[in-house]
Structures are given as C-alpha cells and as structure tokens.
mmCIF file with all atom_site columns, C-alpha atoms and ligand atoms in Angstrom:
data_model
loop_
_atom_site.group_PDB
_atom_site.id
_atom_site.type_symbol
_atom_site.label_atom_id
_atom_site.label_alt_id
_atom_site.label_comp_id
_atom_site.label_asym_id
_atom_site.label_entity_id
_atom_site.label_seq_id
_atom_site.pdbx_PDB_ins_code
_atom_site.Cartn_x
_atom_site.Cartn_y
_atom_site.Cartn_z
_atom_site.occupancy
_atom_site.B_iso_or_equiv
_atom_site.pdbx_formal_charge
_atom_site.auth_seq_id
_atom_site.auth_comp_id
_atom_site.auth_asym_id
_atom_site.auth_atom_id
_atom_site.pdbx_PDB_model_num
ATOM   1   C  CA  . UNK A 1 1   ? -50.919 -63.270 26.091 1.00 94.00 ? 1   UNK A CA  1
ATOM   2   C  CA  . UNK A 1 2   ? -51.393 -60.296 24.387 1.00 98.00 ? 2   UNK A CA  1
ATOM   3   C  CA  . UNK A 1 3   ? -54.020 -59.852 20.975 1.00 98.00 ? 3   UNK A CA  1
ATOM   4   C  CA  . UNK A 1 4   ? -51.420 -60.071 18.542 1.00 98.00 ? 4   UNK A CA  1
ATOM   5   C  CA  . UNK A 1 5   ? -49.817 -63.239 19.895 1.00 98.00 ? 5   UNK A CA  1
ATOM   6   C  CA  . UNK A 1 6   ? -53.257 -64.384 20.073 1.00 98.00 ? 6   UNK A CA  1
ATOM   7   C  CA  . UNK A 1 7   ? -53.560 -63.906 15.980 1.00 98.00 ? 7   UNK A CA  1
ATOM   8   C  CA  . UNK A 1 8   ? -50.518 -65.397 15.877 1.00 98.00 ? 8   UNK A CA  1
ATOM   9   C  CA  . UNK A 1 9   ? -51.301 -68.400 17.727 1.00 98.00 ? 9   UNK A CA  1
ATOM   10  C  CA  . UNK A 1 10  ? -54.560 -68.627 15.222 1.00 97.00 ? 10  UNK A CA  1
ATOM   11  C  CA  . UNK A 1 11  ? -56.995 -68.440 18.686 1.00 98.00 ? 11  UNK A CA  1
ATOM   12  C  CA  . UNK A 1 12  ? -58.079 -65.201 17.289 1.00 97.00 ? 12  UNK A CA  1
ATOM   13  C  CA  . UNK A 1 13  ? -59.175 -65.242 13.454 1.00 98.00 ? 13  UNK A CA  1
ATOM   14  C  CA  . UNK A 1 14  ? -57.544 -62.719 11.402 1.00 98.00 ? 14  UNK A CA  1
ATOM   15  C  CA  . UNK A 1 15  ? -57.897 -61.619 7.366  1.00 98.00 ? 15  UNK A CA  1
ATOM   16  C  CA  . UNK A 1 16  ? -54.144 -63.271 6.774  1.00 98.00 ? 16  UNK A CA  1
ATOM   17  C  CA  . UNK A 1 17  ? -52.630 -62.056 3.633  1.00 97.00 ? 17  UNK A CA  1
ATOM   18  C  CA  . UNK A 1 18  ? -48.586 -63.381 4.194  1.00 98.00 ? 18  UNK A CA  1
ATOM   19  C  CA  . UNK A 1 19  ? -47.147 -65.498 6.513  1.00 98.00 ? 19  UNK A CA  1
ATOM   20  C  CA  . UNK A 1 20  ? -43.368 -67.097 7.060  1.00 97.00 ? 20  UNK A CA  1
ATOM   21  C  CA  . UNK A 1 21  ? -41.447 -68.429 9.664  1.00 98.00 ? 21  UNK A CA  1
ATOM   22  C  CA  . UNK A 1 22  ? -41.266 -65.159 11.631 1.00 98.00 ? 22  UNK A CA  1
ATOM   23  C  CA  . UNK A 1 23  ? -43.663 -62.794 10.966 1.00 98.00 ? 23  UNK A CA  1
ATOM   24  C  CA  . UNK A 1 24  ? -47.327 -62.675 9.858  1.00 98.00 ? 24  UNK A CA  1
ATOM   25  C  CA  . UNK A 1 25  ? -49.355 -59.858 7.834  1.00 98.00 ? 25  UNK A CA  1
ATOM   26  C  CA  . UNK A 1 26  ? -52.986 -59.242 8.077  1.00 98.00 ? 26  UNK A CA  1
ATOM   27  C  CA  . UNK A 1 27  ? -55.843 -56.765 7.225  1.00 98.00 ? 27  UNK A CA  1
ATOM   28  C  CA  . UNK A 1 28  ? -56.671 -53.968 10.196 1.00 98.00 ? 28  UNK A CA  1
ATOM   29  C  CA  . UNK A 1 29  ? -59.535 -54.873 11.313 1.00 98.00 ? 29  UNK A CA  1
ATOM   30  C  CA  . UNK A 1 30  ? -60.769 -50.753 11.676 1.00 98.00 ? 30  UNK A CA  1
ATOM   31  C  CA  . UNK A 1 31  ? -58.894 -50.222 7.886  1.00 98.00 ? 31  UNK A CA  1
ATOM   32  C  CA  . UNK A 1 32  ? -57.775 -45.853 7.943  1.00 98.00 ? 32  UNK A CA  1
ATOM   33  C  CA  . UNK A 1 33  ? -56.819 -46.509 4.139  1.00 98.00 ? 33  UNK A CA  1
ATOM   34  C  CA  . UNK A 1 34  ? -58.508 -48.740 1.213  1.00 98.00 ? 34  UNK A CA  1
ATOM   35  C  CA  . UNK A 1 35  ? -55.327 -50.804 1.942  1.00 98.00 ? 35  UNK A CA  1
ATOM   36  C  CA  . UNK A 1 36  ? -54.206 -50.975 5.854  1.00 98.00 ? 36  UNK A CA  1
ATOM   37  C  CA  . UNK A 1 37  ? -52.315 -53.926 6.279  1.00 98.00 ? 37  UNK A CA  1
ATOM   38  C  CA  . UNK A 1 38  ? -50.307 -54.831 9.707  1.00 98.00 ? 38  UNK A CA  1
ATOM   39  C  CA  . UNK A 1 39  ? -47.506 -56.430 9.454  1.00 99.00 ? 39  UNK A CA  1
ATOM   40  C  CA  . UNK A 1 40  ? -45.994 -58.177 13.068 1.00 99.00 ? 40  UNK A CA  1
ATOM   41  C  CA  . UNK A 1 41  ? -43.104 -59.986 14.327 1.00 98.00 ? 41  UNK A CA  1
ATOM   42  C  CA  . UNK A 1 42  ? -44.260 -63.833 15.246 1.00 98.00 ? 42  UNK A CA  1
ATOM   43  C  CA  . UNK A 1 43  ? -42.302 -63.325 18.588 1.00 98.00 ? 43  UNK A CA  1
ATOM   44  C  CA  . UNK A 1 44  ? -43.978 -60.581 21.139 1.00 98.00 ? 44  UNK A CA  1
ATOM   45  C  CA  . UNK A 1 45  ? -41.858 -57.533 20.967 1.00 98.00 ? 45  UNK A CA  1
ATOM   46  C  CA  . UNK A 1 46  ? -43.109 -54.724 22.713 1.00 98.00 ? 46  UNK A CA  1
ATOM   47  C  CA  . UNK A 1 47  ? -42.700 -51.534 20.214 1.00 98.00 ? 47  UNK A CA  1
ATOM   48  C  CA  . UNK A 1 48  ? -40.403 -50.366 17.579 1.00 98.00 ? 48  UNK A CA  1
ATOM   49  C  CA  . UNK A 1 49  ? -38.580 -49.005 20.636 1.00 98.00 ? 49  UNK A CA  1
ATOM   50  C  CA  . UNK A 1 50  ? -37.476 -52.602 21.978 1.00 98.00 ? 50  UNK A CA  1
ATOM   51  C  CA  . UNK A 1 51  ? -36.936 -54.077 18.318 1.00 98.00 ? 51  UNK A CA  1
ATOM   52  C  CA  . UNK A 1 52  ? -33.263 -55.755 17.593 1.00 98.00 ? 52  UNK A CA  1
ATOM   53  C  CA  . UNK A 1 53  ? -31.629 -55.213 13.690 1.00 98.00 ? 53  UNK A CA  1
ATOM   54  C  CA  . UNK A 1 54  ? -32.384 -58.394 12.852 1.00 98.00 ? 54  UNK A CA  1
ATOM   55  C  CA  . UNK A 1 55  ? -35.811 -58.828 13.413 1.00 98.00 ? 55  UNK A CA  1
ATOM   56  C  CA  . UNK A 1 56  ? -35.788 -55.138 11.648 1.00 98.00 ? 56  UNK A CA  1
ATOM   57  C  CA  . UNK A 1 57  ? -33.933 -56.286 8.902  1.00 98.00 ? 57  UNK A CA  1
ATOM   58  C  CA  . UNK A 1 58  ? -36.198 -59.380 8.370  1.00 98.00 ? 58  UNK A CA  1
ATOM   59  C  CA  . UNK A 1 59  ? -39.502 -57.159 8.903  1.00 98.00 ? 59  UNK A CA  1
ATOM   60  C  CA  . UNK A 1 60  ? -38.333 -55.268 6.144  1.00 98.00 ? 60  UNK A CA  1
ATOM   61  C  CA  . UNK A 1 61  ? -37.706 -57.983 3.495  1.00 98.00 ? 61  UNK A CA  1
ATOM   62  C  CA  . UNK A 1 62  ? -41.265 -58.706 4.178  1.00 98.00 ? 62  UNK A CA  1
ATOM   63  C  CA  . UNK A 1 63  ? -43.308 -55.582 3.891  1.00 98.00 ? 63  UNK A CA  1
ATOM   64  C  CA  . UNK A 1 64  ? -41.572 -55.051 0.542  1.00 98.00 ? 64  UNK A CA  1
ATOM   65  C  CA  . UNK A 1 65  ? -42.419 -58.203 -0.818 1.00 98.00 ? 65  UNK A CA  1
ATOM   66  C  CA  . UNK A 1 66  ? -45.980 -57.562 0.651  1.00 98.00 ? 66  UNK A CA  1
ATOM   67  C  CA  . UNK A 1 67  ? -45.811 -53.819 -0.977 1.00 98.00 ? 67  UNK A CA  1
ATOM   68  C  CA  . UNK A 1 68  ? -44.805 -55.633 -4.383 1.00 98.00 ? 68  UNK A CA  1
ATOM   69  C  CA  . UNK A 1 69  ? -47.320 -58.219 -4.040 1.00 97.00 ? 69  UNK A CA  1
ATOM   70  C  CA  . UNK A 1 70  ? -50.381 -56.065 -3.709 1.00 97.00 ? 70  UNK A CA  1
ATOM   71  C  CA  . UNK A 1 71  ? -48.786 -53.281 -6.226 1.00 97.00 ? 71  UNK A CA  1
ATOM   72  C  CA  . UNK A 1 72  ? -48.653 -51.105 -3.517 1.00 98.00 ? 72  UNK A CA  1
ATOM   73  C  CA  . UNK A 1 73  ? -44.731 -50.145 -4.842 1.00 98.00 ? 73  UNK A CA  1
ATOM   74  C  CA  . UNK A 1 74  ? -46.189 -49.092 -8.281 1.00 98.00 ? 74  UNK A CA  1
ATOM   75  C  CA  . UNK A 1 75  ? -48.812 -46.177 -6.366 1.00 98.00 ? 75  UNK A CA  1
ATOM   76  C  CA  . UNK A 1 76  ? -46.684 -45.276 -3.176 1.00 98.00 ? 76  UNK A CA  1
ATOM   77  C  CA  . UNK A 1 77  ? -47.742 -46.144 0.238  1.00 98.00 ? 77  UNK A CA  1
ATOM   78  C  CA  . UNK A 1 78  ? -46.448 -45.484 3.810  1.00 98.00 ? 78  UNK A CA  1
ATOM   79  C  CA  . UNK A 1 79  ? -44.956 -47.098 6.573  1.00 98.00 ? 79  UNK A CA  1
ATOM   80  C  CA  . UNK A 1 80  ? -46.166 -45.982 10.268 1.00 98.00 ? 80  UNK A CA  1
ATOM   81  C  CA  . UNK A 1 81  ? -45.544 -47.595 13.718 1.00 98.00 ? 81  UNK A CA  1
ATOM   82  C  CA  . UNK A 1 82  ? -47.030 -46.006 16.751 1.00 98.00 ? 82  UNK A CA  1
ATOM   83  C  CA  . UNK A 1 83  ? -45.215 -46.255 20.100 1.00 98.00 ? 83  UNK A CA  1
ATOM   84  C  CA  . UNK A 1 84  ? -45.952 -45.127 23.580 1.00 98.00 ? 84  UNK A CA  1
ATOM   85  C  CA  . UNK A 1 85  ? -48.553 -43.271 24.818 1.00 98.00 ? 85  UNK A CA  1
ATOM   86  C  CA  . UNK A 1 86  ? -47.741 -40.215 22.911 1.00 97.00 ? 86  UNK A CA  1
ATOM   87  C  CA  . UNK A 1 87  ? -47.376 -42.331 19.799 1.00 98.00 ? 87  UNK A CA  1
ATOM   88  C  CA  . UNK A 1 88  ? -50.837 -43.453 20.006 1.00 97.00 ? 88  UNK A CA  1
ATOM   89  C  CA  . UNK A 1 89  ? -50.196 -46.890 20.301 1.00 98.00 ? 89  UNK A CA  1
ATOM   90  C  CA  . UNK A 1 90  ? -53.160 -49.047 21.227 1.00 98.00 ? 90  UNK A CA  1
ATOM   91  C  CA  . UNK A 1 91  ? -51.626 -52.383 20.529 1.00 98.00 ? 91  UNK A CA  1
ATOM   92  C  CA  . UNK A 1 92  ? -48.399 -53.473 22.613 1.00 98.00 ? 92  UNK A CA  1
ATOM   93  C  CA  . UNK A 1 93  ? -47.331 -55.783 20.120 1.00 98.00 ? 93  UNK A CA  1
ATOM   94  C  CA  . UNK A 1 94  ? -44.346 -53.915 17.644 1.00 98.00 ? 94  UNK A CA  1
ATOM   95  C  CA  . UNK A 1 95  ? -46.527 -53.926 14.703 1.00 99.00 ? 95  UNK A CA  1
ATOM   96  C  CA  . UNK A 1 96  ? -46.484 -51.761 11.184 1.00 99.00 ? 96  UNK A CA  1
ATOM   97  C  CA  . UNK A 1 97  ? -49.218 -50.629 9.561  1.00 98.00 ? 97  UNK A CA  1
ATOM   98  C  CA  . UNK A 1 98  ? -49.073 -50.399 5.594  1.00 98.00 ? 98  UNK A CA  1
ATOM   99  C  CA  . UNK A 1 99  ? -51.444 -48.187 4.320  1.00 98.00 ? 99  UNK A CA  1
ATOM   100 C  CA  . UNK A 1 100 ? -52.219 -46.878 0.620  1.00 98.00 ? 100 UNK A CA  1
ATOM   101 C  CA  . UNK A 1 101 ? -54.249 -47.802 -2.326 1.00 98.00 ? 101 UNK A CA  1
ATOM   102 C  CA  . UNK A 1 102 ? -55.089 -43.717 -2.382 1.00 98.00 ? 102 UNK A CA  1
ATOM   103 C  CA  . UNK A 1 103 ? -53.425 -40.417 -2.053 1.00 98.00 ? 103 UNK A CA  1
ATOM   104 C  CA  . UNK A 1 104 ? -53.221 -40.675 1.969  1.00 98.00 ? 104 UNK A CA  1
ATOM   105 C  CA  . UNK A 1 105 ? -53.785 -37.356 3.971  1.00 98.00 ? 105 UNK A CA  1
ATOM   106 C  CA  . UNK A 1 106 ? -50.600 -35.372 5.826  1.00 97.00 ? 106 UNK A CA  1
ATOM   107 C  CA  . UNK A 1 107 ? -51.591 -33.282 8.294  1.00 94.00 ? 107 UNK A CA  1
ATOM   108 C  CA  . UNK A 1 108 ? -50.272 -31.765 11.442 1.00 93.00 ? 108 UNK A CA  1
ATOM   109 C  CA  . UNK A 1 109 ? -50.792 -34.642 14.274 1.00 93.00 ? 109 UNK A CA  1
ATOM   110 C  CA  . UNK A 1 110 ? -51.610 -32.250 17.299 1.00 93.00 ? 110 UNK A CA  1
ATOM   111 C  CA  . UNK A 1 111 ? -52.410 -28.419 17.368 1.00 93.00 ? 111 UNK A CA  1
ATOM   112 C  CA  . UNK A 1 112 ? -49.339 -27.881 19.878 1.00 93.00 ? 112 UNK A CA  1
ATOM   113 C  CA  . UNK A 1 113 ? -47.070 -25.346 17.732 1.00 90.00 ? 113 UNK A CA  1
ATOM   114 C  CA  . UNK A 1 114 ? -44.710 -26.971 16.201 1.00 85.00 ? 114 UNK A CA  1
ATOM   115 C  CA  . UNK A 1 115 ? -42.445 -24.032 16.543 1.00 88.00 ? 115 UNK A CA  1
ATOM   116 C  CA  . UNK A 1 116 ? -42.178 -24.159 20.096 1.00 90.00 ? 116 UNK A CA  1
ATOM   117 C  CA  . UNK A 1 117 ? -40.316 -27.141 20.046 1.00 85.00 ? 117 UNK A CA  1
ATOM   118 C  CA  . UNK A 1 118 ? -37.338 -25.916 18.038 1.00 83.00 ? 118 UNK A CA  1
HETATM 119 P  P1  . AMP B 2 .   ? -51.989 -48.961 17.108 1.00 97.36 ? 201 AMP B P1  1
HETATM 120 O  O1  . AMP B 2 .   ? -52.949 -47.868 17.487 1.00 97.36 ? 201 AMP B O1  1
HETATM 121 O  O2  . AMP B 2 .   ? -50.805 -48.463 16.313 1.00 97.36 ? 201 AMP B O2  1
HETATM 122 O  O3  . AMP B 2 .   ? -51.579 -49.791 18.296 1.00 97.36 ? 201 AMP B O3  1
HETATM 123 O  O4  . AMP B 2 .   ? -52.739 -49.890 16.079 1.00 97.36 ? 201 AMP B O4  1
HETATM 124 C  C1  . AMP B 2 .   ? -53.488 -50.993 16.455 1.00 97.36 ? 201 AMP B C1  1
HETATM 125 C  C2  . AMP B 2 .   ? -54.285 -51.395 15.248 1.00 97.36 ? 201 AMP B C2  1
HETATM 126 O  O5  . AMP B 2 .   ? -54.747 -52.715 15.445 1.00 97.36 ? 201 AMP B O5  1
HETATM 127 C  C3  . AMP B 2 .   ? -55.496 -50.518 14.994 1.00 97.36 ? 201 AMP B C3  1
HETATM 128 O  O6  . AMP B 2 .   ? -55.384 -49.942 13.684 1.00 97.36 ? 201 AMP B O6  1
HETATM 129 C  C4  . AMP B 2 .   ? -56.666 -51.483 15.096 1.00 97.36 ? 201 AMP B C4  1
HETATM 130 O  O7  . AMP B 2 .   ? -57.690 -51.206 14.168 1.00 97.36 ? 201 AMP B O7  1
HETATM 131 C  C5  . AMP B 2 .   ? -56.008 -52.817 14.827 1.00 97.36 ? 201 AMP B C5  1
HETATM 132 N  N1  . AMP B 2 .   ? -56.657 -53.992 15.404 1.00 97.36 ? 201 AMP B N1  1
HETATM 133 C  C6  . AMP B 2 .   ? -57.103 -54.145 16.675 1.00 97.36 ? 201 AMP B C6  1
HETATM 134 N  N2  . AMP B 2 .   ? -57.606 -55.382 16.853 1.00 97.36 ? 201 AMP B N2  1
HETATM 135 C  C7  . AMP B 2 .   ? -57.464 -56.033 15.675 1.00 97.36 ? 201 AMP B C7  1
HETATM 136 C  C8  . AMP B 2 .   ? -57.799 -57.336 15.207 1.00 97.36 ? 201 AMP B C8  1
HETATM 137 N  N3  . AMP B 2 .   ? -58.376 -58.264 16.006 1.00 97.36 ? 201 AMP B N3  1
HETATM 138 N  N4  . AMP B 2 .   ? -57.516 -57.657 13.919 1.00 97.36 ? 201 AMP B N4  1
HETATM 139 C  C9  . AMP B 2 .   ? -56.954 -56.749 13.105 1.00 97.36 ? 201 AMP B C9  1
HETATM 140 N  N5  . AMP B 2 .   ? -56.606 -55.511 13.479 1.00 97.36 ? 201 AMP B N5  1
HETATM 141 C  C10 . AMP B 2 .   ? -56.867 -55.142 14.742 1.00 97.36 ? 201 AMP B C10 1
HETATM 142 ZN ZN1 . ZN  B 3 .   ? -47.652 -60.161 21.648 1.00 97.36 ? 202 ZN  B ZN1 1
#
C-alpha cells in the first residue's frame, strides 16, 4: 500500500485539515510555503496523468472550499501536481499541493533553454 493510502487508512498520522467521502486534505509534512496543503483522492490513483473527470471534477469542489476556508481565495494561491519522473514527483499517489499564505516565487524550473524547445 502506498504512503498516501496509508494516511488515508489513518495507519500513518497526518495534520488533517478536510475530509469527505472521497478525498482527504492535509498539511505537507516538508511545508515549501507558510500554507502547503495536499489535497488526495481517497482511492489510489496513480498521477494526474491516470485521473478520470469525475474524480477531477470532485477534487476541485474541494480545494476551493479548502481555498475559501483558510482565506486562501482572498490572497491568491496556486495549484501544482507533479507527475513522472520529469515532473518531480516523489509520491505515486495523484495528489495536489496548495500552497500560499505569501507572494510564492516563479522561476525557471531547469537551466535547459527554454528556447530550444520551440
Ligand atoms: P511530490 O514531490 O509532488 O510527489 O510531493 C510529495 C509531497 O509529499 C512532498 O511535498 C512531501 O513533503 C510530502 N510528504 C511526504 N510524506 C508525507 C507525510 N507523511 N505527510 C505529509 N506530507 C508528506
Ligand atoms: Zn495510494
């Protein structure tokens, strides 16, 4: 069983901040933002890249309540899912990180030029 599953399971303690039916939200434990929330699917999905609309469209419901609950609406904030190995992602468990609660950094992500990829 992967980590995730394991949080949602409750075997591994998490900081829980919203929970339903189908998905669960809960504070990074290695926070890149004052607020870094992730915010998972209750069934294992692998990235964004397997995802279905309706688990999409239900993910979505609920990081914008989150967003509203914490006021992170009123200040801005931004959305990010890693996926693959070139996305960075550490975690295969389709999760979204929230981060805000300050003006967040955007920066080239590699020193390859972009140029040479148009
Ligand atoms: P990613 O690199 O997109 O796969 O992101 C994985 C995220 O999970 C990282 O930001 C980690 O800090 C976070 N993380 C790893 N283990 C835990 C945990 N037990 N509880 C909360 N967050 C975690
Ligand atoms: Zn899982």
């Amino acid at each position: 069983m992967c980590l995730f599953c394991k949080i949602v399971n409750k075997e591994i303690p998490a900081n829980i901040i919203a929970e339903d039916e189908n998905f669960l939200a809960f504070h990074d434990i290695n926070p890149k933002a004052p607020v870094h929330i992730l915010v998972i699917p209750k069934i294992h999905v692998d990235s964004f890249d397997e995802v279905n609309g309706e688990t999409m469209a239900g993910i979505t419901k609920f990081m914008q309540d989150i967003a509203k609950e914490t006021k992170l609406n009123e200040s801005g904030y931004r959305v990010i899912t890693n996926i693959g190995e070139n996305g960075g992602q550490e975690v295969k468990h389709l999760h979204f990180h929230l981060l805000g609660g300050a003006k967040l950094k955007w920066e080239h992500f590699t020193d390859a030029d972009p140029k040479d990829f148009l």
